[in-house]
mmCIF file of C-alpha atoms in Angstrom:
data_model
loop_
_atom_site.group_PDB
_atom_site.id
_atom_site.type_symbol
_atom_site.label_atom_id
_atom_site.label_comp_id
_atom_site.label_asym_id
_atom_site.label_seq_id
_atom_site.Cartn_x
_atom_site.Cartn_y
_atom_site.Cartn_z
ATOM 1 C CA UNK A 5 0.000 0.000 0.000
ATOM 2 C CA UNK A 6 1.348 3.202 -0.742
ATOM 3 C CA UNK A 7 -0.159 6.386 0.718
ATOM 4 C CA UNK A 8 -0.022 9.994 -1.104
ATOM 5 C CA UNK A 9 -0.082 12.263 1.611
ATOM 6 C CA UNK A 10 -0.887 16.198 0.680
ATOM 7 C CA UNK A 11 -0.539 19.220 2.820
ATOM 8 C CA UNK A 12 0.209 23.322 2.218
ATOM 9 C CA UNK A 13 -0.279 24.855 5.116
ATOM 10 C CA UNK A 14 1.486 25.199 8.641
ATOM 11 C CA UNK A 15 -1.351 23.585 10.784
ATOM 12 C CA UNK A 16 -1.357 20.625 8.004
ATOM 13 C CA UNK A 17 2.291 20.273 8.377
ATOM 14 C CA UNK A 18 1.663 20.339 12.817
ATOM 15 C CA UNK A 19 -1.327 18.221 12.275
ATOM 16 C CA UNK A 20 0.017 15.369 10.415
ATOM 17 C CA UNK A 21 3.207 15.274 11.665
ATOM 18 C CA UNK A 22 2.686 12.122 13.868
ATOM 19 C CA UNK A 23 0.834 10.369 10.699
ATOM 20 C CA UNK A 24 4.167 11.305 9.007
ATOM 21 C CA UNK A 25 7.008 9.947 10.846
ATOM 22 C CA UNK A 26 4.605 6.827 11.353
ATOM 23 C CA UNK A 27 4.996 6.267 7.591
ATOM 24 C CA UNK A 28 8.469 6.183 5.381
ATOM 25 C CA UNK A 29 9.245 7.019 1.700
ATOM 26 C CA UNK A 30 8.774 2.991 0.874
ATOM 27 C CA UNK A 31 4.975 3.606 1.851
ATOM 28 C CA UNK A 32 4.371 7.313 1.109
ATOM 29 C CA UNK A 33 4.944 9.945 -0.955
ATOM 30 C CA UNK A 34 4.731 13.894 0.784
ATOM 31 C CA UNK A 35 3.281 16.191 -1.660
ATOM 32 C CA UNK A 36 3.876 19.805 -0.246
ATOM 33 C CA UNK A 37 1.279 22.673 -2.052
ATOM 34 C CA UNK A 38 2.674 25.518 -0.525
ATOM 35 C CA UNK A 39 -0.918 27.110 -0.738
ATOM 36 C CA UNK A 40 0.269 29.623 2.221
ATOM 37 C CA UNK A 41 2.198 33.227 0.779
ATOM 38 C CA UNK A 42 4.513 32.149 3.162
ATOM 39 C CA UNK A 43 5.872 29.684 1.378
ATOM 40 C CA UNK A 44 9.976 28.954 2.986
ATOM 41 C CA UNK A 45 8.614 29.355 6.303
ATOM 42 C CA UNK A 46 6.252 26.604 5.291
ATOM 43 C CA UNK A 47 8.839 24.792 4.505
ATOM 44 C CA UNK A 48 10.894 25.844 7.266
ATOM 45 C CA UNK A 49 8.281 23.960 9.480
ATOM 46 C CA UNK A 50 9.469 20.432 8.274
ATOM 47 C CA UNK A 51 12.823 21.298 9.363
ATOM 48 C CA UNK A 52 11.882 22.649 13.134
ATOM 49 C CA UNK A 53 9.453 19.237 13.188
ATOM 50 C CA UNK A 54 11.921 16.859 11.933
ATOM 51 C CA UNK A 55 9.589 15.968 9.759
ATOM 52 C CA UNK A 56 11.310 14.550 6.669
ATOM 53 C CA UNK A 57 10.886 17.305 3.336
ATOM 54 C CA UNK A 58 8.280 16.809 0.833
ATOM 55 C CA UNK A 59 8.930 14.531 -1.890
ATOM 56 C CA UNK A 60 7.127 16.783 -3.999
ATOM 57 C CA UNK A 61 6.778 20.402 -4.430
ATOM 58 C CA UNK A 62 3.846 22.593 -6.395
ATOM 59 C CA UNK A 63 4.371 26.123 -7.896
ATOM 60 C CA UNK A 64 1.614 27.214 -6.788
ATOM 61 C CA UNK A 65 0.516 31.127 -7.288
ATOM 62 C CA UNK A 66 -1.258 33.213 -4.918
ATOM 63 C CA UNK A 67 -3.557 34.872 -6.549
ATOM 64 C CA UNK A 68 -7.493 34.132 -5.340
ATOM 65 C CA UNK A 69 -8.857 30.623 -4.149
ATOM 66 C CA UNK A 70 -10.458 29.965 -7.220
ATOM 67 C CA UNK A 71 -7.361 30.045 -9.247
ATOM 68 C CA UNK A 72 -5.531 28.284 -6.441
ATOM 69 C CA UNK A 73 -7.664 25.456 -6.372
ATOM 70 C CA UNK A 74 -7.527 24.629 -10.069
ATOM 71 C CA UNK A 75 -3.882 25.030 -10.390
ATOM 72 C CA UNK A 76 -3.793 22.593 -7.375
ATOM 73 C CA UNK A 77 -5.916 20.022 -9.193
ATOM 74 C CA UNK A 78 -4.064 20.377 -12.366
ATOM 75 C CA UNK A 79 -0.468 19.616 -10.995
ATOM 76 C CA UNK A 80 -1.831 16.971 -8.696
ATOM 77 C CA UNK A 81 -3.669 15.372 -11.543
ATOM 78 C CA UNK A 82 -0.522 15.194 -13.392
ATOM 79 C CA UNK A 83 1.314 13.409 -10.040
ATOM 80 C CA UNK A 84 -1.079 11.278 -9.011
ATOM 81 C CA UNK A 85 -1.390 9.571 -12.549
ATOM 82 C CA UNK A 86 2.500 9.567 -11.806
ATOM 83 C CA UNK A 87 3.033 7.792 -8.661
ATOM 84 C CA UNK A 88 0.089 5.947 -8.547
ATOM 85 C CA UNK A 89 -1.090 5.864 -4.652
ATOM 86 C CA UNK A 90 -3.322 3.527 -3.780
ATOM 87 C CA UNK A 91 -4.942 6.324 -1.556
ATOM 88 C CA UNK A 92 -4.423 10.178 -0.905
ATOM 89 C CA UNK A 93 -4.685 11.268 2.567
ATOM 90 C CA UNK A 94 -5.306 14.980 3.481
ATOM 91 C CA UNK A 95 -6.611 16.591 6.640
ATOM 92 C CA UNK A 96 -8.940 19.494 7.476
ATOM 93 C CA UNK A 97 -10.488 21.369 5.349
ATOM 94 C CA UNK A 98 -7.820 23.716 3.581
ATOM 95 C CA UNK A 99 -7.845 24.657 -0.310
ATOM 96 C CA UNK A 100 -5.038 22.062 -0.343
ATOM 97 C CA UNK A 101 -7.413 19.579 0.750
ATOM 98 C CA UNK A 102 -10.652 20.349 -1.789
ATOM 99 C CA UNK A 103 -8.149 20.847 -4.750
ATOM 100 C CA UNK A 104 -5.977 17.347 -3.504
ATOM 101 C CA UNK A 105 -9.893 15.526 -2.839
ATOM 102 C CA UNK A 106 -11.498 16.592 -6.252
ATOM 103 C CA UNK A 107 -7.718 15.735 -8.220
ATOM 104 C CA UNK A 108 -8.189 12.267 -6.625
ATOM 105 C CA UNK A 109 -12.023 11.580 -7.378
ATOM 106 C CA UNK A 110 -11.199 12.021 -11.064
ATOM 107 C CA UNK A 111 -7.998 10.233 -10.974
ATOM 108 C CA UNK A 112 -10.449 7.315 -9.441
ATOM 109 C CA UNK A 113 -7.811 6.924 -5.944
ATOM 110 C CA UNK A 114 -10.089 6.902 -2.983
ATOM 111 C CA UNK A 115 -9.860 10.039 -0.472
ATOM 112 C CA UNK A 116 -8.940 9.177 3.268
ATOM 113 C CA UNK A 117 -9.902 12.451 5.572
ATOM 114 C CA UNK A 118 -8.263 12.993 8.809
ATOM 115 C CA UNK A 119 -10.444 15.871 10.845
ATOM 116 C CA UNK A 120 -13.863 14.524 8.791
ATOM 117 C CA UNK A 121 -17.034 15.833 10.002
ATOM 118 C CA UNK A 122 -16.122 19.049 11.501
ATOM 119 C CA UNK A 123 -19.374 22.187 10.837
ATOM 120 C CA UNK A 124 -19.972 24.977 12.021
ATOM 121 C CA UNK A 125 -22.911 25.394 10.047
ATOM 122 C CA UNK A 126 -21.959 28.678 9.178
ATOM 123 C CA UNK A 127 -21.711 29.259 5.156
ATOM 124 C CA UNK A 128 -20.093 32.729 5.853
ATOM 125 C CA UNK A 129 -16.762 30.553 6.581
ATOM 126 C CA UNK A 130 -14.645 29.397 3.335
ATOM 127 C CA UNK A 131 -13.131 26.371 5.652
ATOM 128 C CA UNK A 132 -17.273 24.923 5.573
ATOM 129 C CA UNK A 133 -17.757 25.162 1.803
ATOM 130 C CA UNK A 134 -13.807 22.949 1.839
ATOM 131 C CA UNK A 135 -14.862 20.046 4.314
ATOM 132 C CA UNK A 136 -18.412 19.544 3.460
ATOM 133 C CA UNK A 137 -16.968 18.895 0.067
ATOM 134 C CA UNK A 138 -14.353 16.791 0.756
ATOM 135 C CA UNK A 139 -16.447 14.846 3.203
ATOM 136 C CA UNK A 140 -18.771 13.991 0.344
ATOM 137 C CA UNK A 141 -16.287 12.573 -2.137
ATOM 138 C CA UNK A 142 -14.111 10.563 0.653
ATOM 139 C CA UNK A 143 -13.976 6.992 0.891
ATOM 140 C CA UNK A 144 -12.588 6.387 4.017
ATOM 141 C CA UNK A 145 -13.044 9.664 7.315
ATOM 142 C CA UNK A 146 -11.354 9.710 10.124
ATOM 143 C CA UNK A 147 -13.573 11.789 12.615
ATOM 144 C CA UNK A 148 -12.124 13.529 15.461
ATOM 145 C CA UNK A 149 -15.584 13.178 17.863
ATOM 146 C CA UNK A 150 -18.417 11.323 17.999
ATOM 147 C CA UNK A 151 -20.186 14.638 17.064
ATOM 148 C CA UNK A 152 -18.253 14.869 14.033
ATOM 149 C CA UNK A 153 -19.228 11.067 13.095
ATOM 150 C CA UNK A 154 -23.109 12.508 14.161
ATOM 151 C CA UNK A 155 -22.776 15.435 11.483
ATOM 152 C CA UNK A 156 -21.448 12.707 8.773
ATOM 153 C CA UNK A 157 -24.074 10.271 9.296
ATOM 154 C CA UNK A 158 -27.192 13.042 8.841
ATOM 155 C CA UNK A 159 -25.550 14.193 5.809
ATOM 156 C CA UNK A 160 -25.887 10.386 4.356
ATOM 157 C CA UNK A 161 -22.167 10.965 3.494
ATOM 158 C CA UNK A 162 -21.431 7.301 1.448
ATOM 159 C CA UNK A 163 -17.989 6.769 3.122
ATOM 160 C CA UNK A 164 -17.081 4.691 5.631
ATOM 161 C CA UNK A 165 -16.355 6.641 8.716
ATOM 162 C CA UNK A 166 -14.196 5.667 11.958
ATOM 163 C CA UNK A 167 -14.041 8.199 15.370
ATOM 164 C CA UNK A 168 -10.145 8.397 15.717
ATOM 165 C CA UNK A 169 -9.870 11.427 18.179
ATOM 166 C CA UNK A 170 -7.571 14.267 16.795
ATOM 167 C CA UNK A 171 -4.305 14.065 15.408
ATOM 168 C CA UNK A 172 -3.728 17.542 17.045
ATOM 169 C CA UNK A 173 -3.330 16.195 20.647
ATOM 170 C CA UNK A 174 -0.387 13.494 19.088
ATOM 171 C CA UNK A 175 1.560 16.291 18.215
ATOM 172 C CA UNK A 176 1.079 18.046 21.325
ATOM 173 C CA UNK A 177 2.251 14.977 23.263
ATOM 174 C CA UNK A 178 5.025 15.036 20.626
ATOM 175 C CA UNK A 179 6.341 18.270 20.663
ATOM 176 C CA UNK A 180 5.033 19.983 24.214
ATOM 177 C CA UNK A 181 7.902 18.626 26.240
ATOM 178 C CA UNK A 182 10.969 19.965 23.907
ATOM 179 C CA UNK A 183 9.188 23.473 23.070
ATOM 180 C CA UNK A 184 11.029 25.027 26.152
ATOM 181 C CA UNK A 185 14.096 24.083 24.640
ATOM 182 C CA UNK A 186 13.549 24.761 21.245
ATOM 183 C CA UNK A 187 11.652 27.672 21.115
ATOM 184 C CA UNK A 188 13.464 30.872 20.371
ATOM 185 C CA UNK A 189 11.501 33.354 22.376
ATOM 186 C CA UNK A 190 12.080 34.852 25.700
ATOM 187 C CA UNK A 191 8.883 34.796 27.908
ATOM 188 C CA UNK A 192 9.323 37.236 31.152
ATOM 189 C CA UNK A 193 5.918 38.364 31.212
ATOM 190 C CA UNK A 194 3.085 36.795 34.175
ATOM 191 C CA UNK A 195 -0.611 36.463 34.073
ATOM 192 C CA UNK A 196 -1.297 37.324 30.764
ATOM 193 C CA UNK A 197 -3.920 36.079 28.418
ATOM 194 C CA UNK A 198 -2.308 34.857 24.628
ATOM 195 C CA UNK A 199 -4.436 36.165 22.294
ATOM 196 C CA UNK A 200 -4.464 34.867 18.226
ATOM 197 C CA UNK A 201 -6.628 36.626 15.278
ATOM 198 C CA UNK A 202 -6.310 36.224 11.832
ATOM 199 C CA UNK A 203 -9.858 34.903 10.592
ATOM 200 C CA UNK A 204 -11.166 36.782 7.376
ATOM 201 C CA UNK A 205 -14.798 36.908 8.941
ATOM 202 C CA UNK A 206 -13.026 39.152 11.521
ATOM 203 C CA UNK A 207 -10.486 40.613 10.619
ATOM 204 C CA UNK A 208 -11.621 42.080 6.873
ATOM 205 C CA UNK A 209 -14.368 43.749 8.585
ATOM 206 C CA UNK A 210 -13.608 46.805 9.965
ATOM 207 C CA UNK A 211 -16.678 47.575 12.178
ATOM 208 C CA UNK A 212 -16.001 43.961 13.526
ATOM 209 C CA UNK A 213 -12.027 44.294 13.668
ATOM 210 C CA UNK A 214 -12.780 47.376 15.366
ATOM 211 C CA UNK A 215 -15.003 46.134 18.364
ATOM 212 C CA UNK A 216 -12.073 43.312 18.979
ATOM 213 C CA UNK A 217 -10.013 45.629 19.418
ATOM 214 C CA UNK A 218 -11.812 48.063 21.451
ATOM 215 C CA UNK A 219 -13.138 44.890 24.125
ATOM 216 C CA UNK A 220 -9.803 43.900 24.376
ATOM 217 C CA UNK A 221 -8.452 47.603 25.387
ATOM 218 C CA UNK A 222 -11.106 48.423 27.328
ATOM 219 C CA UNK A 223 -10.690 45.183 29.309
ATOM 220 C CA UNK A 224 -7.104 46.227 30.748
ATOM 221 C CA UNK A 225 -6.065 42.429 30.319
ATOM 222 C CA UNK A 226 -2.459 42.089 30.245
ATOM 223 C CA UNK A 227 -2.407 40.363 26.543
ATOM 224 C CA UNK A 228 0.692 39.176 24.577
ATOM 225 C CA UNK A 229 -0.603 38.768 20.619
ATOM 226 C CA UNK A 230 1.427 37.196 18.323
ATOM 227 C CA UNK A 231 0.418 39.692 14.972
ATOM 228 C CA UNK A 232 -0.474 37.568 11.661
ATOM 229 C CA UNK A 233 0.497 39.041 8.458
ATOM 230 C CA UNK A 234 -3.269 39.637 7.578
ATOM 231 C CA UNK A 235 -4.092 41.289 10.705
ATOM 232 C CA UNK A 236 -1.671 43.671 10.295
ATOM 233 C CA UNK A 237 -2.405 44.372 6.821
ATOM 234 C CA UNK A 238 -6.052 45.027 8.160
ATOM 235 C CA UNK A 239 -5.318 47.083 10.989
ATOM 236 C CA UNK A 240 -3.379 49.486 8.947
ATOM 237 C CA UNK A 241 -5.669 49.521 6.105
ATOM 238 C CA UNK A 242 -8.429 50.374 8.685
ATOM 239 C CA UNK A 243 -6.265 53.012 10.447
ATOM 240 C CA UNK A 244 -6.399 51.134 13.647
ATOM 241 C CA UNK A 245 -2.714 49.937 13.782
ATOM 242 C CA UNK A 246 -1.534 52.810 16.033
ATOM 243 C CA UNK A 247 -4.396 52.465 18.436
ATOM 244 C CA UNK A 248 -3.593 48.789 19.169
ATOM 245 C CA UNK A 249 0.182 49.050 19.119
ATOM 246 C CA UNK A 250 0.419 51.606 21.884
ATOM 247 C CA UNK A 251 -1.900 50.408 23.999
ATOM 248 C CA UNK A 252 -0.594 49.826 28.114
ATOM 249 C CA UNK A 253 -2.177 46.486 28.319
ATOM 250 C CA UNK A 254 -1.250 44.787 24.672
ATOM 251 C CA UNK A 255 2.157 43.577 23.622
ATOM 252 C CA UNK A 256 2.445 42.805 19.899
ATOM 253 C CA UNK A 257 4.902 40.592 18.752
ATOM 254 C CA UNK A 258 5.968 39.336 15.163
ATOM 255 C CA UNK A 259 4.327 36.085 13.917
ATOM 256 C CA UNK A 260 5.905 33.253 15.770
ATOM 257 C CA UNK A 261 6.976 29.566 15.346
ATOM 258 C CA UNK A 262 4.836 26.540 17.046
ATOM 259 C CA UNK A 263 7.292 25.649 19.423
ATOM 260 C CA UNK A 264 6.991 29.373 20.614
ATOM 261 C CA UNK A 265 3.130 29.338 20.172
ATOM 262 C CA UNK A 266 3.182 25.931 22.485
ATOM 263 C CA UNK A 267 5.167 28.254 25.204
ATOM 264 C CA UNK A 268 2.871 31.004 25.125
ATOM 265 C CA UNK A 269 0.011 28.822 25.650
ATOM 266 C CA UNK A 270 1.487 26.721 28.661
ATOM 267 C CA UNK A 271 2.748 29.816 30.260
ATOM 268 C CA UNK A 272 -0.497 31.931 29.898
ATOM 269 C CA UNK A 273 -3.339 32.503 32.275
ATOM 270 C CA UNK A 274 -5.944 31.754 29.054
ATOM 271 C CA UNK A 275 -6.342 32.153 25.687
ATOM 272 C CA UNK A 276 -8.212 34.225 23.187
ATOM 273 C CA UNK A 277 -8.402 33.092 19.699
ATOM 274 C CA UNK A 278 -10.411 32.883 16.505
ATOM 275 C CA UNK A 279 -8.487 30.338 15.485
ATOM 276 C CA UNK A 280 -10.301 26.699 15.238
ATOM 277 C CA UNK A 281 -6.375 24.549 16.088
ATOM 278 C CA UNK A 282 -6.432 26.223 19.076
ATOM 279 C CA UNK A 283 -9.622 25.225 20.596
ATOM 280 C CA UNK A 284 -8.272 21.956 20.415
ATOM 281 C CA UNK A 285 -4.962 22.354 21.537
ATOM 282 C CA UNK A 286 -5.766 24.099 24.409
ATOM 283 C CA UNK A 287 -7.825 20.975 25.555
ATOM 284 C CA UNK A 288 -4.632 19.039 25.499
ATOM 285 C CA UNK A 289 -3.488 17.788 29.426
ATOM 286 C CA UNK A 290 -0.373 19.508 28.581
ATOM 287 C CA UNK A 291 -2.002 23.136 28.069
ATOM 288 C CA UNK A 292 -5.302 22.727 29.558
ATOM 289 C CA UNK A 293 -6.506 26.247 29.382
ATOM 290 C CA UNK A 294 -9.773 28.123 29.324
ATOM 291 C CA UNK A 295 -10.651 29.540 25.946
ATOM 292 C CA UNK A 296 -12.532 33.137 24.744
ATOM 293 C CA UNK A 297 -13.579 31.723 20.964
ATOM 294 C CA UNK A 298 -14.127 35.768 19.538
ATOM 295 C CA UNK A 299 -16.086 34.060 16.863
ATOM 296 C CA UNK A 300 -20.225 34.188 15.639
ATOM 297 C CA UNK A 301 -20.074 29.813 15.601
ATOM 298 C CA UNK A 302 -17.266 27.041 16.124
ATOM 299 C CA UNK A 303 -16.567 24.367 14.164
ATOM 300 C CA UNK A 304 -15.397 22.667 16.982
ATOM 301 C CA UNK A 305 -18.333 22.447 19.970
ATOM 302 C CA UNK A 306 -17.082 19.611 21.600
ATOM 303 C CA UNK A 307 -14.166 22.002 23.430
ATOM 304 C CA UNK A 308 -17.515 24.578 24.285
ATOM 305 C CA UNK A 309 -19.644 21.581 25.319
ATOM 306 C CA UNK A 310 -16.474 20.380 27.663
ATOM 307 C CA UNK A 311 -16.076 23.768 29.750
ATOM 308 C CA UNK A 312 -13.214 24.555 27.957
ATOM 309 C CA UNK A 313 -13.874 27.715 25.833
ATOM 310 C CA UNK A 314 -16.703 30.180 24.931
ATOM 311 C CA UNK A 315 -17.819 31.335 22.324
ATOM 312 C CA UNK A 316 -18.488 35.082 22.685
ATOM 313 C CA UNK A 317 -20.306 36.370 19.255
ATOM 314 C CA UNK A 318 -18.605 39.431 17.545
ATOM 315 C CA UNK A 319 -20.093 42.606 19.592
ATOM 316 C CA UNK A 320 -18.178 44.333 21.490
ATOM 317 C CA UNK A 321 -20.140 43.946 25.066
ATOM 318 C CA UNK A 322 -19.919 40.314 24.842
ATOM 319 C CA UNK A 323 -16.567 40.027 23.681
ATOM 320 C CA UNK A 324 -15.485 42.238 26.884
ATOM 321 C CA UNK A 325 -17.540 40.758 29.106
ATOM 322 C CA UNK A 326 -16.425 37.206 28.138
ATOM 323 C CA UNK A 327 -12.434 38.419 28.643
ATOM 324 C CA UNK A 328 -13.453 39.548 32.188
ATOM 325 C CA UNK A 329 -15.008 36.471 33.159
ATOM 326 C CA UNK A 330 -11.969 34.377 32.508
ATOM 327 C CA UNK A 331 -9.637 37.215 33.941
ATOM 328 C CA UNK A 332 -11.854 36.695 36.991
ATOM 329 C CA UNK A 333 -11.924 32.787 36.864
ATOM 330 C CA UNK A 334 -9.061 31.854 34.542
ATOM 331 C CA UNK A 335 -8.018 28.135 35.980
ATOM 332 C CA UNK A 336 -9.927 24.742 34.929
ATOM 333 C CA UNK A 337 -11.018 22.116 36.818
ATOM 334 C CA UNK A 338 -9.519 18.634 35.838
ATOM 335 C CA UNK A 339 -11.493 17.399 32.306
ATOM 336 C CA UNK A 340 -10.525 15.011 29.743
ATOM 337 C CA UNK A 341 -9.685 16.202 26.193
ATOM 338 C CA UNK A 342 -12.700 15.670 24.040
ATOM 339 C CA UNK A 343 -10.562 14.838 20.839
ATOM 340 C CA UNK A 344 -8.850 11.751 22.250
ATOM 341 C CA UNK A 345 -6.066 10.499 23.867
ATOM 342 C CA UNK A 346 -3.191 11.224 22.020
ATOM 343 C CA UNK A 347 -3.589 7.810 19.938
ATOM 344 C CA UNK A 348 -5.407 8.997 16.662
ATOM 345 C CA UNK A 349 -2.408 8.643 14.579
ATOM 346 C CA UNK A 350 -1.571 4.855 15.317
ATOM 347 C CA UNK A 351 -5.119 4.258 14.495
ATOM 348 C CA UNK A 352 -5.832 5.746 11.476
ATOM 349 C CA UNK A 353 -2.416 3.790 10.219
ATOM 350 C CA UNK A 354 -4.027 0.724 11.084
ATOM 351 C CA UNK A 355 -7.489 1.491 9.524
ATOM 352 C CA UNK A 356 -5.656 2.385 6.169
ATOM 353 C CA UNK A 357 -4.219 -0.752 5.849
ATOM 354 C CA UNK A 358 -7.646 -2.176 6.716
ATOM 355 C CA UNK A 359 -9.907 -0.781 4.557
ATOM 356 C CA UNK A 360 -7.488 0.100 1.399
#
């Protein structure tokens, strides 16, 4: 059996990692898209993961989704017919992984989905239009939760599907304990919050953008934010870049690595985040941390459902009162991860081998 395994963005590369050094270049091939603009630091991630370097690389341009996804399906067409997997494994629900799932339908090589059945049920959110797709043409989905496998099953998806946990808490169990030594950041502040944002839904909006930023001031919270490129672009297209920088109670940093993000998020009091990774991660025994989701819906409810995070809505009172109730209360009480034990990757190896 030989697997075709295709990724192009940073969380892929985190995310699959464990699947990765499971498998060798006898049984795999590592197809790298390099959807993100940040393409060498992509790359860079590999390296910092020792995670061995794709076998194959795509020129990919940057120009709009719709032109990224059909150059995507093009070259992959090309490789596929090529190196002839017997299956092509991809995971979430990226433009890597529609373009990689619709390349393999027509090639006839049967999609296996790791992080199947995730919705948020919100159509606003390009990630939704990416997995319910993908979940439709896949032969073989590897659900993170029983709620995932729930949402699956009511969509009559014609797959078979298999609850694996999340590959997300393997590579925290992987990576958590070297991150202090790795990590090239220096970390002297106490009892702040970490906060992430980079979601278009937010941050493209600049009456939304804008009542972020103005909860998050107005709440005082000592707040270390690592600054995403498109953030940043926003905020100074918006004219709110000044505003936020020289604030008392926010310190902006450059975009960081993950062994620095897994330091900032063990060393925090809690998080705030848009981001969907992190509402996993953070559910991990080796963060464990209470969660703000500054977000309208989740595509991951099991963390809300679990006492781990919640989910504020986008107006400014609720955003600020949300950040004040976890300044107030930020510890957890003892709770299992909902996404699994840490074991996801040693199973989905096994069900491969099963069911291709």
């Amino acid at each position: 059996m030989r697997v075709a395994i295709v990724l192009g963005t940073r969380p892929e590369i985190i995310k699959l990692a464990p699947l990765i050094n499971k498998l060798n270049k006898k049984n795999s091939s590592l197809i790298f898209t390099g959807q993100h603009y940040d393409y060498e630091m992509s790359i860079q991630f590999f390296k910092q993961l020792e995670v061995r370097k794709p076998d194959y690389s795509l020129d990919v341009s940057h120009s709009n989704s719709a032109s990224q996804v059909s150059q995507i399906i093009g070259k992959l067409a090309i490789l596929f017919n090529k190196i002839k997997p017997d299956t092509v494994m991809v995971q979430g629900d990226t433009n890597t992984v529609l373009a990689a799932s619709i390349a393999a339908l027509k090639c006839e090589i049967p999609v296996s989905h790791v992080e199947a059945g995730l919705r948020s049920f919100d159509w606003r959110m390009p990630e939704e239009h990416n997995r319910v797709a993908t979940d439709h043409i896949s032969e073989i989905l590897f659900a993170p939760t029983h709620l995932s496998k729930k949402n699956l099953i009511s969509e009559k998806v014609h797959g078979k599907i298999f609850v694996t946990g999340n590959t997300v808490i393997d590579s925290i169990d992987m990576f958590a304990d070297m991150s202090a030594r790795k990590a090239k950041l220096e970390i002297d502040e106490r009892d702040f919050a970490l906060m992430t944002l980079h979601r278009a839904e937010n941050v493209d909006n600049k009456n939304i953008l804008s009542s972020i930023i103005s909860a998050v001031l107005e709440s005082n919270q000592k707040t270390i934010l690592p600054l995403h490129p498109r953030t940043k672009k926003r905020l100074l297209e918006f004219g709110l870049f000044e505003k936020f920088t020289k604030s008392k109670n926010v310190k902006i940093i450059q975009s960081i690595g993950y062994f620095e993000m897994l330091e900032l998020m063990k060393k925090c009091s809690f998080i705030m985040t848009d981001s969907g990774g992190i509402q996993e991660e953070a559910t991990s025994p080796k963060i464990h941390k209470r969660l703000v989701v500054i977000r309208k819906s989740t595509d991951r409810p099991e963390a809300a459902n679990a006492g781990f995070s919640k989910i504020t809505g986008l107006s400014k009172a609720s955003i600020l009162s949300a950040i004040k109730q976890a300044a107030r209360n930020p510890s957890l009480p003892k709770k299992k991860s909902p996404y699994g034990t840490g074991n996801a990757s040693e199973q989905i190896i096994r069900l491969i081998h099963q069911n291709i």
